Coordinates of C-alpha atoms and ligand atoms in Angstrom, one line a residue:
M1 CA -1.2 68.4 -6.6
A2 CA -4.0 67.6 -4.3
K3 CA -3.4 64.9 -1.9
S4 CA -6.2 62.0 -2.7
T5 CA -8.5 61.7 0.2
N6 CA -10.0 58.4 -1.1
A7 CA -8.2 56.6 1.5
F8 CA -11.1 54.1 2.8
T9 CA -12.6 51.4 0.8
C10 CA -15.5 48.5 0.7
T11 CA -13.8 45.3 0.8
A12 CA -17.2 44.1 -0.8
C13 CA -17.9 46.0 -4.0
G14 CA -14.6 48.2 -4.2
A15 CA -16.0 51.7 -3.3
S16 CA -13.8 54.5 -2.4
H17 CA -15.1 56.4 0.6
K18 CA -13.6 59.3 1.7
K19 CA -14.4 59.0 5.7
W20 CA -14.7 55.5 7.3
A21 CA -18.2 54.1 7.8
G22 CA -20.1 51.2 9.4
R23 CA -22.0 50.9 6.0
C24 CA -21.4 50.9 2.7
D25 CA -23.2 53.5 0.7
A26 CA -22.3 51.8 -2.7
C27 CA -23.8 48.0 -1.9
G28 CA -25.2 48.4 1.1
A29 CA -22.7 46.0 3.3
W30 CA -21.8 46.2 6.8
N31 CA -18.2 46.3 8.0
T32 CA -16.4 45.9 5.2
I33 CA -15.1 49.5 4.7
V34 CA -11.6 49.2 5.6
E35 CA -8.7 51.8 5.6
E36 CA -5.8 51.9 2.8
A37 CA -2.8 53.6 2.7
P38 CA -3.0 55.8 -0.5
L39 CA -1.1 55.4 -3.4
S40 CA 1.9 57.2 -2.8
Q41 CA 1.9 60.0 -5.3
G42 CA 6.1 61.6 -6.3
P43 CA 6.5 64.4 -8.4
G44 CA 6.4 64.2 -12.3
R45 CA 3.4 62.1 -12.3
G46 CA 2.1 62.6 -16.0
L47 CA 3.0 61.9 -19.8
G48 CA 5.9 61.5 -20.2
A49 CA 7.9 61.1 -17.1
H50 CA 8.0 57.2 -16.6
K51 CA 10.1 56.4 -13.5
G52 CA 9.6 52.6 -14.1
R53 CA 12.3 50.1 -14.9
A54 CA 11.8 48.4 -18.3
V55 CA 10.2 44.5 -18.0
P56 CA 11.8 42.5 -20.8
L57 CA 9.6 41.0 -22.7
S58 CA 9.6 37.9 -24.2
S59 CA 7.7 36.0 -27.3
L60 CA 4.6 33.4 -26.8
A61 CA 6.7 30.5 -28.8
T62 CA 8.5 28.6 -25.6
S63 CA 11.1 25.6 -26.2
E64 CA 10.9 24.9 -22.5
A65 CA 8.7 22.1 -21.4
P66 CA 6.1 22.4 -19.0
P67 CA 7.0 21.3 -15.2
P68 CA 6.5 18.1 -14.7
R69 CA 3.4 17.5 -12.0
H70 CA 3.9 15.8 -9.3
L71 CA 1.1 12.9 -8.4
S72 CA -0.2 12.4 -4.8
G73 CA -2.0 9.0 -5.6
M74 CA -4.9 10.2 -4.1
D75 CA -6.6 10.0 -8.0
E76 CA -9.7 12.3 -6.6
L77 CA -7.5 15.2 -5.4
D78 CA -5.2 14.9 -8.6
R79 CA -7.9 15.4 -10.9
V80 CA -9.0 18.2 -9.0
L81 CA -5.5 19.7 -9.1
G82 CA -6.2 19.0 -12.6
G83 CA -3.9 16.5 -13.6
G84 CA -1.3 16.7 -10.1
L85 CA 0.1 19.3 -8.4
V86 CA 1.9 22.1 -10.3
P87 CA 5.2 23.1 -8.8
G88 CA 5.6 26.8 -7.5
S89 CA 1.1 27.0 -7.9
A90 CA -1.1 28.6 -5.0
V91 CA -4.3 26.4 -4.2
L92 CA -7.0 27.9 -1.9
I93 CA -9.0 25.5 -0.2
G94 CA -12.0 27.0 0.8
G95 CA -14.9 25.7 3.3
D96 CA -17.0 25.6 6.2
P97 CA -15.4 25.3 9.6
G98 CA -15.3 21.0 10.6
I99 CA -16.2 20.0 6.7
G100 CA -12.4 18.5 7.0
K101 CA -10.2 20.4 5.0
S102 CA -7.2 20.1 7.5
T103 CA -7.9 16.3 7.4
L104 CA -7.8 16.2 3.9
L105 CA -4.8 18.2 3.4
L106 CA -2.8 15.9 6.2
Q107 CA -3.5 13.4 4.2
G108 CA -2.5 15.1 1.2
A109 CA 0.6 16.3 2.7
A110 CA 1.6 12.5 3.6
A111 CA 0.7 11.5 0.0
F112 CA 3.1 13.0 -1.3
A113 CA 5.6 13.1 1.1
R114 CA 5.5 9.7 0.8
R115 CA 5.9 9.9 -2.9
G116 CA 9.2 12.0 -2.2
L117 CA 8.3 15.9 -1.9
N118 CA 9.4 17.6 0.7
A119 CA 6.2 18.9 2.3
V120 CA 5.6 21.1 5.0
Y121 CA 2.3 21.5 7.2
I122 CA 2.1 24.7 9.1
S123 CA -0.9 24.9 11.5
G124 CA -2.2 28.0 12.8
E125 CA -4.8 26.7 14.9
E126 CA -3.7 23.6 16.2
A127 CA -0.9 22.7 18.0
S128 CA 2.1 20.0 16.6
A129 CA 1.0 17.7 19.3
Q130 CA -2.3 17.8 17.9
V131 CA -1.8 17.4 14.4
R132 CA 0.7 14.4 15.4
M133 CA -2.4 12.6 17.0
R134 CA -4.5 13.1 14.2
A135 CA -1.9 11.7 12.0
Q136 CA -1.8 8.8 14.1
R137 CA -5.3 8.1 13.9
L138 CA -4.9 8.6 10.2
G139 CA -2.3 5.5 9.7
L140 CA 0.1 8.4 8.7
A141 CA 2.6 9.1 11.4
D142 CA 5.6 7.1 9.5
A143 CA 5.0 9.9 6.6
P144 CA 8.2 12.2 6.4
V145 CA 6.0 15.2 6.8
R146 CA 7.3 17.9 8.8
L147 CA 5.0 20.1 11.3
G148 CA 5.4 23.7 12.4
A149 CA 3.0 25.7 14.7
E150 CA 2.7 29.0 13.9
T151 CA 0.7 32.4 13.2
N152 CA 3.4 34.8 12.3
L153 CA 3.6 35.3 8.6
R154 CA 7.5 36.7 8.8
D155 CA 8.9 33.5 11.2
I156 CA 6.9 31.2 8.4
L157 CA 8.3 32.6 5.0
T158 CA 11.9 33.0 6.8
T159 CA 11.3 29.0 7.5
L160 CA 9.9 28.1 4.3
D161 CA 13.6 30.2 2.9
T162 CA 15.3 27.6 5.0
E163 CA 13.8 24.6 4.3
R164 CA 12.8 25.2 0.4
P165 CA 10.2 22.6 0.4
D166 CA 8.5 21.2 -2.3
L167 CA 5.0 21.9 -0.9
A168 CA 3.7 23.8 1.9
I169 CA 0.2 23.7 3.7
I170 CA -0.9 27.1 5.8
D171 CA -4.0 25.6 7.5
S172 CA -5.3 28.8 7.9
V173 CA -4.8 32.2 6.2
Q174 CA -7.2 33.7 8.6
T175 CA -4.4 32.9 11.6
L176 CA -1.7 34.3 10.4
W177 CA -0.7 37.6 11.1
S178 CA 1.8 40.3 9.7
D179 CA 3.6 42.8 12.0
Q180 CA 3.3 45.6 9.0
V181 CA -0.3 45.4 9.1
E182 CA -1.8 47.1 12.1
A183 CA -5.6 45.1 12.3
A184 CA -6.7 41.7 13.9
P185 CA -6.0 38.2 12.4
G186 CA -8.3 37.1 9.9
S187 CA -9.6 40.8 9.4
V188 CA -9.5 41.4 5.3
A189 CA -6.3 43.5 5.3
Q190 CA -4.0 40.6 7.0
V191 CA -5.5 38.1 5.2
R192 CA -4.8 39.8 2.2
A193 CA -1.4 40.7 3.1
A194 CA -0.4 37.5 4.1
A195 CA -2.3 35.4 0.8
H196 CA -0.4 38.2 -1.3
E197 CA 3.1 37.3 0.8
L198 CA 2.6 34.0 0.5
V199 CA 1.3 33.7 -3.0
T200 CA 4.5 35.6 -4.4
F201 CA 6.9 33.5 -2.2
A202 CA 5.2 30.1 -4.2
K203 CA 5.9 31.8 -7.5
R204 CA 9.4 33.1 -6.9
K205 CA 10.6 30.0 -5.2
G206 CA 8.9 27.4 -7.0
V207 CA 7.5 25.9 -3.3
A208 CA 3.7 25.0 -4.3
I209 CA 1.3 26.2 -1.6
F210 CA -1.8 25.3 -0.1
L211 CA -3.8 27.8 1.6
V212 CA -6.6 26.8 4.1
G213 CA -9.5 29.5 4.1
H214 CA -12.7 29.4 6.4
V215 CA -16.1 30.5 4.8
T216 CA -18.9 31.4 6.9
K217 CA -22.3 31.3 6.1
D218 CA -23.3 34.7 6.4
G219 CA -19.6 36.0 4.6
Q220 CA -18.9 38.1 7.8
I221 CA -15.2 36.9 8.2
A222 CA -13.2 38.6 5.6
G223 CA -11.6 36.1 3.9
P224 CA -11.0 34.0 0.7
R225 CA -13.1 35.9 -1.7
V226 CA -10.2 38.5 -1.5
V227 CA -7.7 35.9 -1.8
E228 CA -9.6 34.1 -4.7
H229 CA -8.0 36.9 -7.7
M230 CA -5.0 36.1 -6.3
V231 CA -4.1 32.2 -6.4
D232 CA -3.7 29.8 -9.1
T233 CA -6.7 27.4 -7.8
V234 CA -9.5 27.9 -6.1
I235 CA -11.2 24.6 -4.8
Y236 CA -14.0 24.3 -2.5
F237 CA -14.6 21.3 0.1
E238 CA -18.3 21.0 0.5
G239 CA -20.8 18.7 2.1
E240 CA -23.9 18.6 4.1
R241 CA -23.7 18.2 8.0
G242 CA -25.1 14.6 8.6
H243 CA -24.0 13.2 5.7
Q244 CA -20.5 11.4 5.4
F245 CA -19.8 12.4 1.7
R246 CA -17.3 15.3 1.0
I247 CA -16.7 17.2 -2.5
L248 CA -13.9 18.4 -3.8
R249 CA -14.7 21.0 -6.2
S250 CA -12.3 23.3 -8.9
V251 CA -14.2 26.5 -9.1
K252 CA -10.9 28.3 -10.7
N253 CA -8.2 26.3 -12.0
R254 CA -4.9 28.1 -14.2
F255 CA -3.8 24.6 -14.7
G256 CA -6.6 22.5 -15.4
P257 CA -10.4 22.7 -16.1
A258 CA -12.5 24.4 -13.6
D259 CA -15.6 22.5 -11.9
E260 CA -13.8 19.3 -11.5
I261 CA -14.9 17.1 -8.8
G262 CA -13.6 14.5 -5.9
V263 CA -15.7 12.8 -3.9
F264 CA -14.3 11.3 -0.4
E265 CA -16.2 9.5 2.2
M266 CA -15.2 11.0 6.2
T267 CA -14.5 7.7 8.1
G268 CA -13.4 6.8 11.9
S269 CA -10.0 6.9 10.1
G270 CA -10.1 9.9 7.6
L271 CA -11.2 10.5 3.8
A272 CA -11.6 7.5 2.0
E273 CA -11.7 8.0 -1.7
V274 CA -15.1 7.0 -3.7
A275 CA -13.9 5.8 -7.1
N276 CA -17.2 5.5 -8.7
P277 CA -19.5 8.2 -7.3
S278 CA -22.7 7.6 -9.5
A279 CA -22.7 4.1 -7.8
L280 CA -22.4 5.9 -4.3
F281 CA -25.3 8.6 -5.4
L282 CA -27.6 6.2 -6.6
S283 CA -27.3 3.6 -3.9
E284 CA -30.1 4.1 -2.1
R285 CA -32.5 3.0 -4.7
G286 CA -35.1 0.7 -4.4
Q287 CA -38.3 0.5 -5.8
P288 CA -39.5 2.7 -8.1
V289 CA -41.3 5.8 -6.4
P290 CA -42.8 9.2 -7.9
G291 CA -40.7 12.2 -7.3
S292 CA -37.5 10.4 -8.1
A293 CA -35.7 10.7 -11.3
V294 CA -32.4 10.0 -12.2
F295 CA -29.8 12.6 -13.7
A296 CA -26.7 11.8 -15.9
G297 CA -24.9 14.6 -15.5
I298 CA -21.1 15.7 -16.2
E299 CA -19.0 17.0 -13.3
G300 CA -16.0 18.6 -14.8
T301 CA -14.4 15.4 -16.8
R302 CA -15.9 12.7 -15.4
P303 CA -19.8 11.7 -15.8
V304 CA -21.8 11.7 -12.6
L305 CA -25.2 10.3 -12.3
T306 CA -27.4 11.5 -9.5
E307 CA -30.7 11.1 -8.1
V308 CA -33.0 14.2 -8.4
Q309 CA -36.2 14.1 -5.5
A310 CA -38.9 15.8 -5.2
L311 CA -42.0 15.8 -3.4
V312 CA -45.1 18.3 -3.4
A313 CA -47.6 18.2 -1.0
P314 CA -50.8 20.3 -0.4
S315 CA -49.8 24.0 1.2
T316 CA -51.7 25.3 4.3
L317 CA -49.7 28.7 3.5
A318 CA -50.6 31.9 1.8
S319 CA -47.2 31.8 -0.3
P320 CA -46.2 28.0 -0.5
R321 CA -42.9 26.6 0.5
R322 CA -39.9 26.3 -2.0
T323 CA -37.5 24.0 -0.4
V324 CA -34.4 23.3 -2.3
V325 CA -31.4 21.8 -1.7
G326 CA -28.2 20.8 -3.7
L327 CA -30.0 22.9 -7.0
D328 CA -30.4 25.9 -7.9
S329 CA -33.5 27.4 -6.5
G330 CA -33.9 30.2 -9.4
R331 CA -33.6 27.4 -12.2
V332 CA -36.0 25.1 -10.0
S333 CA -38.4 28.9 -10.0
T334 CA -37.6 29.1 -14.0
I335 CA -39.0 25.7 -14.4
L336 CA -42.0 25.8 -12.3
A337 CA -43.2 28.9 -14.1
V338 CA -42.4 27.0 -17.5
L339 CA -44.7 24.2 -16.3
E340 CA -47.5 26.7 -15.0
A341 CA -47.3 29.3 -17.8
R342 CA -46.5 27.0 -21.0
C343 CA -47.7 23.3 -20.0
G344 CA -50.8 24.4 -18.0
I345 CA -49.5 22.3 -14.8
P346 CA -49.9 24.9 -11.7
F347 CA -47.7 24.6 -8.7
A348 CA -49.5 27.2 -6.8
G349 CA -51.3 25.7 -3.4
L350 CA -48.3 23.3 -3.2
D351 CA -45.3 23.2 -1.2
V352 CA -42.5 22.2 -3.4
F353 CA -39.5 20.0 -1.7
L354 CA -36.3 19.2 -4.0
N355 CA -33.2 17.6 -3.1
V356 CA -30.6 15.9 -4.6
A357 CA -29.5 12.2 -2.9
G358 CA -26.4 11.9 -1.2
G359 CA -25.6 15.7 -0.4
M360 CA -24.3 15.9 -3.8
R361 CA -25.0 19.6 -5.6
V362 CA -26.0 19.9 -9.1
N363 CA -25.2 23.4 -11.0
E364 CA -25.3 22.3 -14.8
P365 CA -29.0 23.5 -16.9
A366 CA -28.4 20.2 -18.7
A367 CA -30.6 18.7 -15.2
D368 CA -33.3 21.2 -16.2
L369 CA -35.3 18.1 -17.7
A370 CA -34.7 15.6 -14.7
I371 CA -35.9 18.4 -12.2
A372 CA -39.3 18.9 -14.5
G373 CA -39.8 15.0 -14.1
A374 CA -38.9 14.6 -11.0
L375 CA -41.6 17.6 -10.1
L376 CA -44.3 16.4 -12.6
S377 CA -43.7 12.7 -11.3
A378 CA -44.4 13.8 -7.2
R379 CA -47.1 16.1 -8.6
E380 CA -48.7 13.1 -10.8
D381 CA -48.1 10.6 -8.2
S382 CA -46.6 8.7 -11.0
A383 CA -43.1 6.9 -11.1
L384 CA -40.6 7.4 -14.2
P385 CA -39.3 4.2 -15.6
P386 CA -37.1 3.1 -13.4
E387 CA -34.0 2.0 -15.7
A388 CA -34.4 5.6 -17.0
V389 CA -32.1 8.6 -16.6
L390 CA -32.8 11.9 -18.3
F391 CA -30.8 15.1 -19.4
G392 CA -32.0 18.4 -21.3
E393 CA -32.3 21.7 -20.8
I394 CA -35.3 24.0 -20.6
S395 CA -35.9 27.0 -21.9
L396 CA -38.5 29.7 -21.5
S397 CA -40.4 28.7 -24.1
G398 CA -40.8 25.2 -22.9
A399 CA -38.6 23.6 -25.9
L400 CA -36.0 21.2 -24.9
R401 CA -32.5 22.2 -25.9
P402 CA -29.6 20.0 -26.8
V403 CA -26.4 19.7 -23.8
A404 CA -22.9 18.7 -24.1
Q405 CA -21.3 15.2 -24.1
A406 CA -24.5 13.3 -24.6
E407 CA -22.3 10.0 -25.6
N408 CA -20.2 9.7 -22.1
R409 CA -23.6 10.6 -20.4
L410 CA -25.6 7.4 -22.2
K411 CA -22.3 5.6 -21.7
E412 CA -22.0 5.9 -17.8
A413 CA -26.0 5.3 -17.5
Q414 CA -25.6 1.9 -19.4
K415 CA -22.2 0.9 -17.3
L416 CA -24.6 1.5 -13.9
G417 CA -27.5 -0.8 -15.6
F418 CA -29.9 1.8 -17.1
S419 CA -31.5 0.8 -20.3
Q420 CA -33.4 3.9 -21.5
A421 CA -32.9 7.8 -21.8
I422 CA -35.1 10.5 -22.0
L423 CA -33.9 13.2 -23.8
P424 CA -34.6 16.3 -26.2
D425 CA -35.4 15.8 -29.6
S426 CA -33.2 18.0 -30.9
Q427 CA -29.9 16.1 -29.1
K428 CA -27.5 14.6 -31.6
V429 CA -26.3 11.1 -30.2
E430 CA -23.6 9.2 -31.9
G431 CA -23.6 5.9 -30.9
A432 CA -26.2 5.4 -28.1
G433 CA -24.5 2.0 -27.3
G434 CA -27.6 -0.2 -26.7
M435 CA -29.7 2.4 -24.9
S436 CA -33.3 2.7 -26.1
I437 CA -33.6 6.3 -26.3
Q438 CA -37.1 8.1 -26.3
R439 CA -36.8 12.0 -27.7
I440 CA -38.9 14.8 -26.3
A441 CA -39.7 17.9 -28.4
D442 CA -41.0 20.3 -25.0
L443 CA -42.2 20.5 -22.1
T444 CA -45.7 19.9 -23.0
G445 CA -44.8 16.5 -25.0
F446 CA -43.0 15.3 -21.6
A447 CA -45.8 15.9 -19.3
G448 CA -48.3 14.2 -21.8
E449 CA -45.9 11.5 -23.5
V450 CA -44.7 10.1 -20.3
F451 CA -47.2 11.6 -17.3
G452 CA -50.7 11.5 -19.7
A453 CA -50.8 15.3 -17.7
G454 CA -51.4 18.6 -19.0
Ligands
TYD1 P1 -11.1 18.9 10.2 O1 -10.0 18.2 9.1 O2 -10.8 19.3 11.6 O3 -12.3 19.9 9.8 P2 -11.5 21.7 8.9 O4 -10.2 21.6 9.1 O5 -12.2 21.8 7.8 O6 -12.1 22.5 10.3 O7 -12.3 17.3 10.5 C1 -12.8 17.8 11.5 C2 -14.0 17.0 11.5 O8 -13.9 16.0 10.7 C3 -14.4 16.3 12.9 O9 -15.7 17.0 13.2 C4 -14.2 15.2 13.1 C5 -14.3 14.5 11.9 N1 -12.9 13.4 11.5 C6 -13.7 12.3 11.3 O10 -14.9 11.7 11.1 N2 -12.6 10.9 10.8 C7 -11.6 11.2 11.1 O11 -10.5 10.5 10.9 C8 -10.8 13.3 11.4 C9 -9.6 12.8 11.2 C10 -11.6 13.7 11.3
MG2 MG1 -9.0 22.6 10.2

């Protein structure tokens, strides 16, 4: 049988290449091609020559109770994990360098340890003394967490196998190296090998593992992307530089809902939990100003109110600026196009700046109406009623579509002192709980009724 020559693979798109190249022909990415050992092809491949071992199969019905989850007592962390830590699970925490991953996991490890779990924290980035100093600063010096500073994968696995902790934190996966892989630490091959070994170990021995992974803006470091498929849970720790708020967001979770968020504030003595994020994100609201719209959103299982802010100004540029922070810019372009094409309200010749207050990110299509509201309010220089929240999805025809969980959104709005909601005509609401509701059929109606525009 001919020997396979496809020994080089692009780590970005998976294309096979016969030889190494700086740039992948298939997807155009640079420095993503790595050499892979070809699959060994013994004799007897082909039909009828099964050499494997039969795997025992079982039925779907089970009498075993699910394993108990461990709670850290940090509600924001427990919620994002899907209701506590599942024994033997592998969790990846990604985020920009300096965002607070090590701080969060040290606090988390201490919280679990204080509740009786055997927790081990292995740092490949800092010496034990540095971690100890941080623990002191965080007031965690007395927590029974055991520290290690190591980057050799084999030594780490041996240590974990001897100690058999309930929980191990590996900070970070990019610093690990295995002597069985000929590549530098941080390379795709090393990161993939290390993650694979650790995840396999976690499953086999019932040790829950947290892997820290740095992501860079340009995605140069081969990293967490490869690992995301291997682990049970992927969590991102996000925040804007210059804001003290940090948002922990699950993007994948085999043991709970994805898109769940936990909100923290970075203080001088570590991360503080924020139990009522709506109040926090709206705290800077004062007098009603044009360009501000309050969106009643749902993040995971929890309603969260956020303020969408817009500024519209005459542009001197041939192609005016569209600066969007905290929202999907494609979504914003669509809404601008719908406003122009369906409602006859052009934004040509105008710079548009859009932003979600407090450094929050909003991904829900339900935010469409609030985005349109902020844009129209800024353009018409007319403030929305300060006691109103908005939600609703906008279709390309300009019609408004209903969204899920209207009652929860309204309840949260009412709790925070709002008395009015602007929402799609087609939205079913069972019990508005005393909120006055203004129903809108389409975007043209919205512009006309609320702003007298169009
Ligand atoms: P760190 O957890 O080291 O980030 P990462 O592991 O994601 O790289 O956090 C680093 C930043 O957090 C650093 O800029 C200082 C800040 N910080 C505080 O503001 N307060 C604190 O109590 C601690 C420990 C860190
Ligand atoms: Mg760190």
